[in-house]
PDB file of C-alpha atoms in Angstrom:
ATOM      1  CA  MET A   1     -15.518  37.345  -4.669  1.00 38.00           C
ATOM      2  CA  VAL A   2     -15.919  34.906  -7.530  1.00 40.00           C
ATOM      3  CA  ALA A   3     -18.582  32.240  -7.036  1.00 39.00           C
ATOM      4  CA  THR A   4     -16.563  29.040  -7.181  1.00 42.00           C
ATOM      5  CA  GLY A   5     -18.504  26.589  -5.034  1.00 44.00           C
ATOM      6  CA  LEU A   6     -15.992  27.091  -2.214  1.00 47.00           C
ATOM      7  CA  LEU A   7     -18.132  26.376   0.822  1.00 43.00           C
ATOM      8  CA  LEU A   8     -16.937  29.162   3.110  1.00 44.00           C
ATOM      9  CA  PRO A   9     -19.176  30.134   6.051  1.00 49.00           C
ATOM     10  CA  CYS A  10     -20.968  33.453   5.713  1.00 39.00           C
ATOM     11  CA  GLY A  11     -18.902  36.243   7.250  1.00 41.00           C
ATOM     12  CA  LEU A  12     -15.738  34.172   7.443  1.00 44.00           C
ATOM     13  CA  TRP A  13     -13.595  36.815   5.789  1.00 41.00           C
ATOM     14  CA  GLY A  14     -13.930  39.141   8.749  1.00 41.00           C
ATOM     15  CA  GLN A  15     -13.509  36.386  11.314  1.00 47.00           C
ATOM     16  CA  VAL A  16     -10.356  34.461  10.402  1.00 49.00           C
ATOM     17  CA  PRO A  17      -7.656  35.508  12.895  1.00 49.00           C
ATOM     18  CA  ALA A  18      -4.066  36.098  11.940  1.00 47.00           C
ATOM     19  CA  ALA A  19      -1.499  33.579  13.153  1.00 46.00           C
ATOM     20  CA  PRO A  20       2.070  34.440  14.181  1.00 43.00           C
ATOM     21  CA  ALA A  21       4.336  34.923  11.167  1.00 44.00           C
ATOM     22  CA  ARG A  22       6.850  32.137  10.543  1.00 45.00           C
ATOM     23  CA  ASP A  23       9.201  33.895   8.156  1.00 43.00           C
ATOM     24  CA  GLY A  24      12.508  32.028   8.272  1.00 45.00           C
ATOM     25  CA  ALA A  25      14.327  34.994   6.774  1.00 43.00           C
ATOM     26  CA  ALA A  26      13.257  37.093   9.735  1.00 38.00           C
ATOM     27  CA  VAL A  27      15.038  34.766  12.140  1.00 36.00           C
ATOM     28  CA  GLY A  28      18.228  34.512  10.138  1.00 38.00           C
ATOM     29  CA  GLY A  29      17.463  31.237   8.351  1.00 48.00           C
ATOM     30  CA  GLN A  30      20.083  30.133   5.832  1.00 64.00           C
ATOM     31  CA  MET A  31      19.245  28.515   2.508  1.00 74.00           C
ATOM     32  CA  PRO A  32      20.868  25.059   2.122  1.00 79.00           C
ATOM     33  CA  GLY A  33      23.633  24.811  -0.484  1.00 85.00           C
ATOM     34  CA  GLU A  34      21.695  22.464  -2.762  1.00 87.00           C
ATOM     35  CA  MET A  35      18.728  24.821  -2.729  1.00 92.00           C
ATOM     36  CA  LYS A  36      20.980  27.809  -3.446  1.00 92.00           C
ATOM     37  CA  ALA A  37      22.549  26.009  -6.425  1.00 94.00           C
ATOM     38  CA  ARG A  38      19.082  25.276  -7.850  1.00 95.00           C
ATOM     39  CA  LEU A  39      18.101  28.909  -7.325  1.00 96.00           C
ATOM     40  CA  ASP A  40      21.170  30.127  -9.226  1.00 96.00           C
ATOM     41  CA  LYS A  41      20.330  27.803 -12.123  1.00 97.00           C
ATOM     42  CA  LEU A  42      16.721  28.987 -12.196  1.00 97.00           C
ATOM     43  CA  ASN A  43      17.788  32.631 -12.187  1.00 97.00           C
ATOM     44  CA  ASP A  44      19.919  31.924 -15.258  1.00 97.00           C
ATOM     45  CA  GLY A  45      16.887  30.350 -16.904  1.00 97.00           C
ATOM     46  CA  LEU A  46      14.767  33.356 -15.946  1.00 97.00           C
ATOM     47  CA  LYS A  47      17.178  35.732 -17.664  1.00 97.00           C
ATOM     48  CA  ALA A  48      17.057  33.595 -20.796  1.00 98.00           C
ATOM     49  CA  ALA A  49      13.241  33.475 -20.810  1.00 98.00           C
ATOM     50  CA  ARG A  50      13.002  37.234 -20.412  1.00 97.00           C
ATOM     51  CA  ALA A  51      15.588  37.858 -23.122  1.00 98.00           C
ATOM     52  CA  ALA A  52      13.578  35.656 -25.490  1.00 98.00           C
ATOM     53  CA  GLY A  53      10.280  37.304 -24.572  1.00 97.00           C
ATOM     54  CA  ASP A  54       8.992  33.921 -23.386  1.00 98.00           C
ATOM     55  CA  ALA A  55       6.298  34.916 -20.871  1.00 98.00           C
ATOM     56  CA  LYS A  56       5.186  31.311 -20.355  1.00 98.00           C
ATOM     57  CA  GLY A  57       8.723  30.175 -19.560  1.00 98.00           C
ATOM     58  CA  GLU A  58       9.184  33.212 -17.334  1.00 98.00           C
ATOM     59  CA  ALA A  59       6.029  32.354 -15.348  1.00 98.00           C
ATOM     60  CA  LYS A  60       7.031  28.713 -14.918  1.00 98.00           C
ATOM     61  CA  THR A  61      10.536  29.637 -13.766  1.00 98.00           C
ATOM     62  CA  LEU A  62       9.305  32.296 -11.347  1.00 98.00           C
ATOM     63  CA  ASN A  63       6.883  29.783  -9.843  1.00 98.00           C
ATOM     64  CA  GLN A  64       9.783  27.402  -9.276  1.00 98.00           C
ATOM     65  CA  ILE A  65      11.824  30.198  -7.706  1.00 98.00           C
ATOM     66  CA  GLY A  66       8.874  31.100  -5.496  1.00 98.00           C
ATOM     67  CA  GLU A  67       8.642  27.499  -4.328  1.00 96.00           C
ATOM     68  CA  ILE A  68      12.301  27.524  -3.301  1.00 96.00           C
ATOM     69  CA  PHE A  69      11.778  30.602  -1.130  1.00 97.00           C
ATOM     70  CA  TYR A  70       8.620  29.040   0.316  1.00 96.00           C
ATOM     71  CA  ARG A  71      10.491  25.853   1.231  1.00 93.00           C
ATOM     72  CA  ALA A  72      13.242  28.004   2.755  1.00 94.00           C
ATOM     73  CA  SER A  73      10.544  29.766   4.854  1.00 95.00           C
ATOM     74  CA  ASP A  74      11.393  33.132   3.275  1.00 96.00           C
ATOM     75  CA  PHE A  75       7.722  33.861   2.741  1.00 97.00           C
ATOM     76  CA  ARG A  76       7.995  37.550   1.910  1.00 97.00           C
ATOM     77  CA  LYS A  77      10.466  36.859  -0.880  1.00 97.00           C
ATOM     78  CA  GLY A  78       8.235  33.992  -1.994  1.00 98.00           C
ATOM     79  CA  VAL A  79       5.284  36.367  -2.342  1.00 98.00           C
ATOM     80  CA  GLU A  80       7.403  38.708  -4.490  1.00 98.00           C
ATOM     81  CA  GLU A  81       8.401  35.913  -6.860  1.00 98.00           C
ATOM     82  CA  TYR A  82       4.889  34.479  -7.108  1.00 98.00           C
ATOM     83  CA  GLU A  83       3.436  37.925  -7.843  1.00 98.00           C
ATOM     84  CA  GLN A  84       5.880  38.291 -10.739  1.00 98.00           C
ATOM     85  CA  ALA A  85       4.933  34.791 -11.902  1.00 98.00           C
ATOM     86  CA  LEU A  86       1.259  35.730 -11.771  1.00 98.00           C
ATOM     87  CA  ALA A  87       1.802  38.770 -13.994  1.00 98.00           C
ATOM     88  CA  ALA A  88       3.824  36.722 -16.510  1.00 98.00           C
ATOM     89  CA  ALA A  89       1.249  33.906 -16.537  1.00 98.00           C
ATOM     90  CA  ARG A  90      -1.550  36.351 -17.264  1.00 98.00           C
ATOM     91  CA  THR A  91       0.494  37.915 -20.068  1.00 98.00           C
ATOM     92  CA  ALA A  92       1.010  34.420 -21.524  1.00 98.00           C
ATOM     93  CA  LYS A  93      -2.646  33.491 -20.860  1.00 98.00           C
ATOM     94  CA  ASP A  94      -1.363  30.329 -19.139  1.00 98.00           C
ATOM     95  CA  ALA A  95      -4.085  29.294 -16.693  1.00 98.00           C
ATOM     96  CA  ALA A  96      -2.098  26.454 -15.119  1.00 97.00           C
ATOM     97  CA  GLU A  97       0.835  28.725 -14.219  1.00 98.00           C
ATOM     98  CA  GLU A  98      -1.615  31.422 -13.076  1.00 98.00           C
ATOM     99  CA  ALA A  99      -3.281  28.987 -10.672  1.00 98.00           C
ATOM    100  CA  ALA A 100       0.146  27.761  -9.498  1.00 98.00           C
ATOM    101  CA  ALA A 101       1.245  31.348  -8.797  1.00 98.00           C
ATOM    102  CA  LEU A 102      -1.938  32.102  -6.854  1.00 98.00           C
ATOM    103  CA  ASN A 103      -1.622  28.884  -4.839  1.00 98.00           C
ATOM    104  CA  GLY A 104       2.048  29.589  -4.146  1.00 98.00           C
ATOM    105  CA  ALA A 105       1.423  33.159  -3.016  1.00 98.00           C
ATOM    106  CA  ALA A 106      -1.463  31.954  -0.848  1.00 98.00           C
ATOM    107  CA  ASN A 107       0.812  29.423   0.855  1.00 97.00           C
ATOM    108  CA  CYS A 108       3.337  32.167   1.557  1.00 98.00           C
ATOM    109  CA  TYR A 109       0.643  34.411   3.038  1.00 98.00           C
ATOM    110  CA  ARG A 110      -0.411  31.437   5.161  1.00 96.00           C
ATOM    111  CA  GLY A 111       3.198  31.120   6.326  1.00 96.00           C
ATOM    112  CA  LEU A 112       3.173  34.813   7.258  1.00 96.00           C
ATOM    113  CA  GLY A 113       0.044  34.262   9.341  1.00 94.00           C
ATOM    114  CA  GLN A 114      -2.166  36.283   6.962  1.00 96.00           C
ATOM    115  CA  ASN A 115      -4.957  33.716   6.877  1.00 96.00           C
ATOM    116  CA  GLN A 116      -7.660  35.895   5.361  1.00 95.00           C
ATOM    117  CA  LYS A 117      -5.386  36.947   2.480  1.00 97.00           C
ATOM    118  CA  ALA A 118      -4.397  33.307   1.965  1.00 97.00           C
ATOM    119  CA  LEU A 119      -8.041  32.218   1.771  1.00 96.00           C
ATOM    120  CA  GLU A 120      -8.842  34.942  -0.760  1.00 96.00           C
ATOM    121  CA  MET A 121      -5.947  33.887  -2.990  1.00 97.00           C
ATOM    122  CA  PHE A 122      -6.759  30.187  -2.706  1.00 98.00           C
ATOM    123  CA  GLU A 123     -10.287  31.033  -3.847  1.00 96.00           C
ATOM    124  CA  GLN A 124      -8.895  32.928  -6.855  1.00 97.00           C
ATOM    125  CA  ALA A 125      -6.668  29.947  -7.675  1.00 98.00           C
ATOM    126  CA  LEU A 126      -9.617  27.576  -7.438  1.00 97.00           C
ATOM    127  CA  ALA A 127     -11.705  29.767  -9.757  1.00 97.00           C
ATOM    128  CA  VAL A 128      -8.924  29.868 -12.383  1.00 98.00           C
ATOM    129  CA  ALA A 129      -8.262  26.129 -12.105  1.00 98.00           C
ATOM    130  CA  MET A 130     -11.948  25.224 -12.363  1.00 97.00           C
ATOM    131  CA  ALA A 131     -12.468  27.472 -15.394  1.00 97.00           C
ATOM    132  CA  SER A 132      -9.557  25.841 -17.227  1.00 97.00           C
ATOM    133  CA  GLY A 133     -10.196  22.258 -16.073  1.00 97.00           C
ATOM    134  CA  ASP A 134      -6.888  22.213 -14.184  1.00 97.00           C
ATOM    135  CA  GLU A 135      -7.523  19.487 -11.600  1.00 97.00           C
ATOM    136  CA  ARG A 136      -4.003  19.686 -10.155  1.00 96.00           C
ATOM    137  CA  GLY A 137      -4.536  23.386  -9.478  1.00 97.00           C
ATOM    138  CA  GLN A 138      -7.929  22.642  -7.939  1.00 98.00           C
ATOM    139  CA  ALA A 139      -6.388  20.038  -5.639  1.00 98.00           C
ATOM    140  CA  GLY A 140      -3.684  22.472  -4.530  1.00 97.00           C
ATOM    141  CA  ALA A 141      -6.208  25.229  -3.798  1.00 98.00           C
ATOM    142  CA  LEU A 142      -8.601  22.964  -1.884  1.00 98.00           C
ATOM    143  CA  ASN A 143      -5.739  21.532   0.147  1.00 97.00           C
ATOM    144  CA  GLY A 144      -4.555  25.063   0.884  1.00 97.00           C
ATOM    145  CA  VAL A 145      -7.964  26.101   2.179  1.00 97.00           C
ATOM    146  CA  GLY A 146      -7.869  23.044   4.428  1.00 97.00           C
ATOM    147  CA  LEU A 147      -4.478  24.156   5.768  1.00 95.00           C
ATOM    148  CA  VAL A 148      -5.805  27.597   6.636  1.00 96.00           C
ATOM    149  CA  PHE A 149      -8.774  26.121   8.492  1.00 96.00           C
ATOM    150  CA  ASN A 150      -6.323  23.832  10.273  1.00 93.00           C
ATOM    151  CA  ASN A 151      -4.240  26.877  11.246  1.00 91.00           C
ATOM    152  CA  VAL A 152      -7.225  28.497  12.975  1.00 92.00           C
ATOM    153  CA  GLY A 153      -8.460  25.325  14.675  1.00 92.00           C
ATOM    154  CA  GLN A 154     -11.519  24.678  12.488  1.00 95.00           C
ATOM    155  CA  ASN A 155     -10.791  20.980  12.191  1.00 96.00           C
ATOM    156  CA  ALA A 156     -14.085  19.852  10.632  1.00 96.00           C
ATOM    157  CA  LYS A 157     -13.717  22.402   7.814  1.00 96.00           C
ATOM    158  CA  ALA A 158     -10.069  21.438   7.370  1.00 97.00           C
ATOM    159  CA  LEU A 159     -11.048  17.789   6.889  1.00 97.00           C
ATOM    160  CA  GLU A 160     -13.786  18.760   4.444  1.00 97.00           C
ATOM    161  CA  PHE A 161     -11.404  20.576   2.120  1.00 98.00           C
ATOM    162  CA  HIS A 162      -8.560  18.075   2.441  1.00 98.00           C
ATOM    163  CA  ASN A 163     -10.998  15.292   1.555  1.00 98.00           C
ATOM    164  CA  ARG A 164     -12.168  17.235  -1.495  1.00 98.00           C
ATOM    165  CA  ALA A 165      -8.552  17.692  -2.595  1.00 98.00           C
ATOM    166  CA  LEU A 166      -7.440  14.070  -2.126  1.00 98.00           C
ATOM    167  CA  PRO A 167      -9.327  12.371  -5.020  1.00 98.00           C
ATOM    168  CA  LEU A 168      -8.216  15.119  -7.413  1.00 98.00           C
ATOM    169  CA  ALA A 169      -4.557  14.635  -6.461  1.00 98.00           C
ATOM    170  CA  ARG A 170      -4.969  10.908  -7.026  1.00 97.00           C
ATOM    171  CA  LYS A 171      -6.744  11.455 -10.349  1.00 97.00           C
ATOM    172  CA  VAL A 172      -3.908  13.561 -11.786  1.00 97.00           C
ATOM    173  CA  GLY A 173      -1.240  11.216 -10.387  1.00 96.00           C
ATOM    174  CA  ASP A 174       0.461  13.835  -8.212  1.00 95.00           C
ATOM    175  CA  SER A 175       1.951  11.498  -5.618  1.00 95.00           C
ATOM    176  CA  GLU A 176       3.743  14.241  -3.679  1.00 94.00           C
ATOM    177  CA  LEU A 177       0.529  16.221  -3.258  1.00 96.00           C
ATOM    178  CA  GLU A 178      -1.415  13.051  -2.424  1.00 97.00           C
ATOM    179  CA  ALA A 179       1.044  12.177   0.348  1.00 97.00           C
ATOM    180  CA  THR A 180       0.984  15.766   1.620  1.00 96.00           C
ATOM    181  CA  ILE A 181      -2.808  15.732   1.846  1.00 97.00           C
ATOM    182  CA  LEU A 182      -2.796  12.368   3.620  1.00 98.00           C
ATOM    183  CA  ARG A 183      -0.307  13.753   6.153  1.00 97.00           C
ATOM    184  CA  ARG A 184      -2.448  16.837   6.646  1.00 96.00           C
ATOM    185  CA  ILE A 185      -5.528  14.714   7.280  1.00 98.00           C
ATOM    186  CA  GLY A 186      -3.459  12.706   9.747  1.00 97.00           C
ATOM    187  CA  SER A 187      -2.403  15.903  11.510  1.00 96.00           C
ATOM    188  CA  VAL A 188      -6.024  17.010  11.870  1.00 97.00           C
ATOM    189  CA  TYR A 189      -6.979  13.696  13.452  1.00 97.00           C
ATOM    190  CA  TYR A 190      -3.968  13.995  15.740  1.00 96.00           C
ATOM    191  CA  ALA A 191      -5.093  17.500  16.741  1.00 94.00           C
ATOM    192  CA  VAL A 192      -8.518  16.197  17.777  1.00 95.00           C
ATOM    193  CA  GLY A 193      -6.970  13.327  19.736  1.00 95.00           C
ATOM    194  CA  ASP A 194      -7.764  10.458  17.344  1.00 96.00           C
ATOM    195  CA  ARG A 195      -4.279   8.960  17.205  1.00 95.00           C
ATOM    196  CA  GLU A 196      -5.351   5.667  15.620  1.00 95.00           C
ATOM    197  CA  LYS A 197      -6.969   7.495  12.717  1.00 97.00           C
ATOM    198  CA  ALA A 198      -3.935   9.748  12.434  1.00 97.00           C
ATOM    199  CA  LEU A 199      -1.660   6.696  12.219  1.00 96.00           C
ATOM    200  CA  ASP A 200      -3.866   5.245   9.496  1.00 97.00           C
ATOM    201  CA  TYR A 201      -3.429   8.321   7.284  1.00 97.00           C
ATOM    202  CA  TYR A 202       0.286   8.665   7.989  1.00 97.00           C
ATOM    203  CA  GLY A 203       0.571   4.966   7.173  1.00 96.00           C
ATOM    204  CA  GLN A 204      -1.072   5.599   3.790  1.00 97.00           C
ATOM    205  CA  ALA A 205       1.285   8.502   3.072  1.00 97.00           C
ATOM    206  CA  LEU A 206       4.499   6.635   3.905  1.00 96.00           C
ATOM    207  CA  PRO A 207       4.629   4.086   1.032  1.00 96.00           C
ATOM    208  CA  ILE A 208       3.682   6.814  -1.451  1.00 97.00           C
ATOM    209  CA  CYS A 209       6.687   8.875  -0.309  1.00 95.00           C
ATOM    210  CA  VAL A 210       8.983   5.840  -0.447  1.00 95.00           C
ATOM    211  CA  LYS A 211       7.833   4.855  -3.934  1.00 94.00           C
ATOM    212  CA  ALA A 212       8.225   8.430  -5.230  1.00 93.00           C
ATOM    213  CA  GLY A 213      11.667   8.805  -3.652  1.00 92.00           C
ATOM    214  CA  ASP A 214      10.393  11.760  -1.639  1.00 92.00           C
ATOM    215  CA  ARG A 215      12.910  11.654   1.212  1.00 91.00           C
ATOM    216  CA  ARG A 216      11.675  14.916   2.713  1.00 89.00           C
ATOM    217  CA  GLY A 217       8.075  13.706   2.875  1.00 93.00           C
ATOM    218  CA  GLU A 218       9.171  10.285   4.088  1.00 94.00           C
ATOM    219  CA  GLY A 219      11.129  11.842   6.937  1.00 93.00           C
ATOM    220  CA  ARG A 220       8.231  14.032   7.998  1.00 93.00           C
ATOM    221  CA  THR A 221       5.848  11.089   7.952  1.00 95.00           C
ATOM    222  CA  LEU A 222       8.162   8.856   9.967  1.00 94.00           C
ATOM    223  CA  GLY A 223       8.705  11.615  12.508  1.00 94.00           C
ATOM    224  CA  SER A 224       4.968  12.154  12.955  1.00 94.00           C
ATOM    225  CA  MET A 225       4.359   8.429  13.364  1.00 95.00           C
ATOM    226  CA  GLY A 226       7.132   8.264  15.952  1.00 94.00           C
ATOM    227  CA  VAL A 227       5.483  11.038  17.974  1.00 94.00           C
ATOM    228  CA  ILE A 228       2.152   9.192  17.955  1.00 95.00           C
ATOM    229  CA  TYR A 229       3.679   5.889  19.039  1.00 93.00           C
ATOM    230  CA  SER A 230       5.399   7.769  21.853  1.00 93.00           C
ATOM    231  CA  ASP A 231       2.054   9.262  22.908  1.00 92.00           C
ATOM    232  CA  LEU A 232       0.543   5.767  22.874  1.00 91.00           C
ATOM    233  CA  GLY A 233       3.280   4.540  25.196  1.00 92.00           C
ATOM    234  CA  GLU A 234       4.931   2.328  22.572  1.00 92.00           C
ATOM    235  CA  LYS A 235       8.395   3.701  23.252  1.00 87.00           C
ATOM    236  CA  GLN A 236      10.345   1.051  21.324  1.00 89.00           C
ATOM    237  CA  LYS A 237       8.220   1.513  18.234  1.00 87.00           C
ATOM    238  CA  ALA A 238       8.537   5.281  18.605  1.00 84.00           C
ATOM    239  CA  LEU A 239      12.326   4.960  18.689  1.00 86.00           C
ATOM    240  CA  GLU A 240      12.305   2.760  15.578  1.00 85.00           C
ATOM    241  CA  TYR A 241      10.319   5.336  13.588  1.00 84.00           C
ATOM    242  CA  ARG A 242      12.290   8.299  14.881  1.00 79.00           C
ATOM    243  CA  SER A 243      15.588   6.555  14.096  1.00 75.00           C
ATOM    244  CA  GLU A 244      14.482   6.175  10.467  1.00 72.00           C
ATOM    245  CA  GLU A 245      13.535   9.844  10.243  1.00 65.00           C
ATOM    246  CA  HIS A 246      15.687  11.754   7.740  1.00 58.00           C
TER     247      HIS A 246
END
């Protein structure tokens, strides 16, 4: 493994258990029409990039295609697209797209429950991003490691990596990633029973989503806050938040 400063416990690689796969394609999930239209457009762009011999454009487009399959929970197809993106990025010597492809593939492996493979790929992404000074890629990789630790119930390690990712996301102005990390930190606090702390982090994420016009993130945040208020016995407040959920 590359020495990247990733503070993984000795022997972790043989100890991280697999989680149940959550491949939407395996359960007959259907891609929404808007997503399918975007995919068709990207596939047209991919053909054009390949015809022009534009490896950089090919890598960027394949990463976008991979993200669509990830969001649709078709993780196996996502891995295929990200692997193609990785090859194109390396041909183009584009470190940012290489790190994005590694992060994307790692997220798909995480979705498939292959936690060890996900950790290995997040570490590769972090190494590439650090070598090129790509702070957005670093933030994505660190956040991803936190997600894997969250998956296997290592909450303290999850918080450590999410908290390392957060200032980088803020530094590069990636509001969507910032809000995602804040929600993830909130979910860790919720998992350990600290609902007040969880509400604090969800409350920080919400205005960021609203300002960025991120309806998907806004809906997830509102839904999580509604669940917490319900747990706290504030049923009316819970209903208010759940009714605003998109």
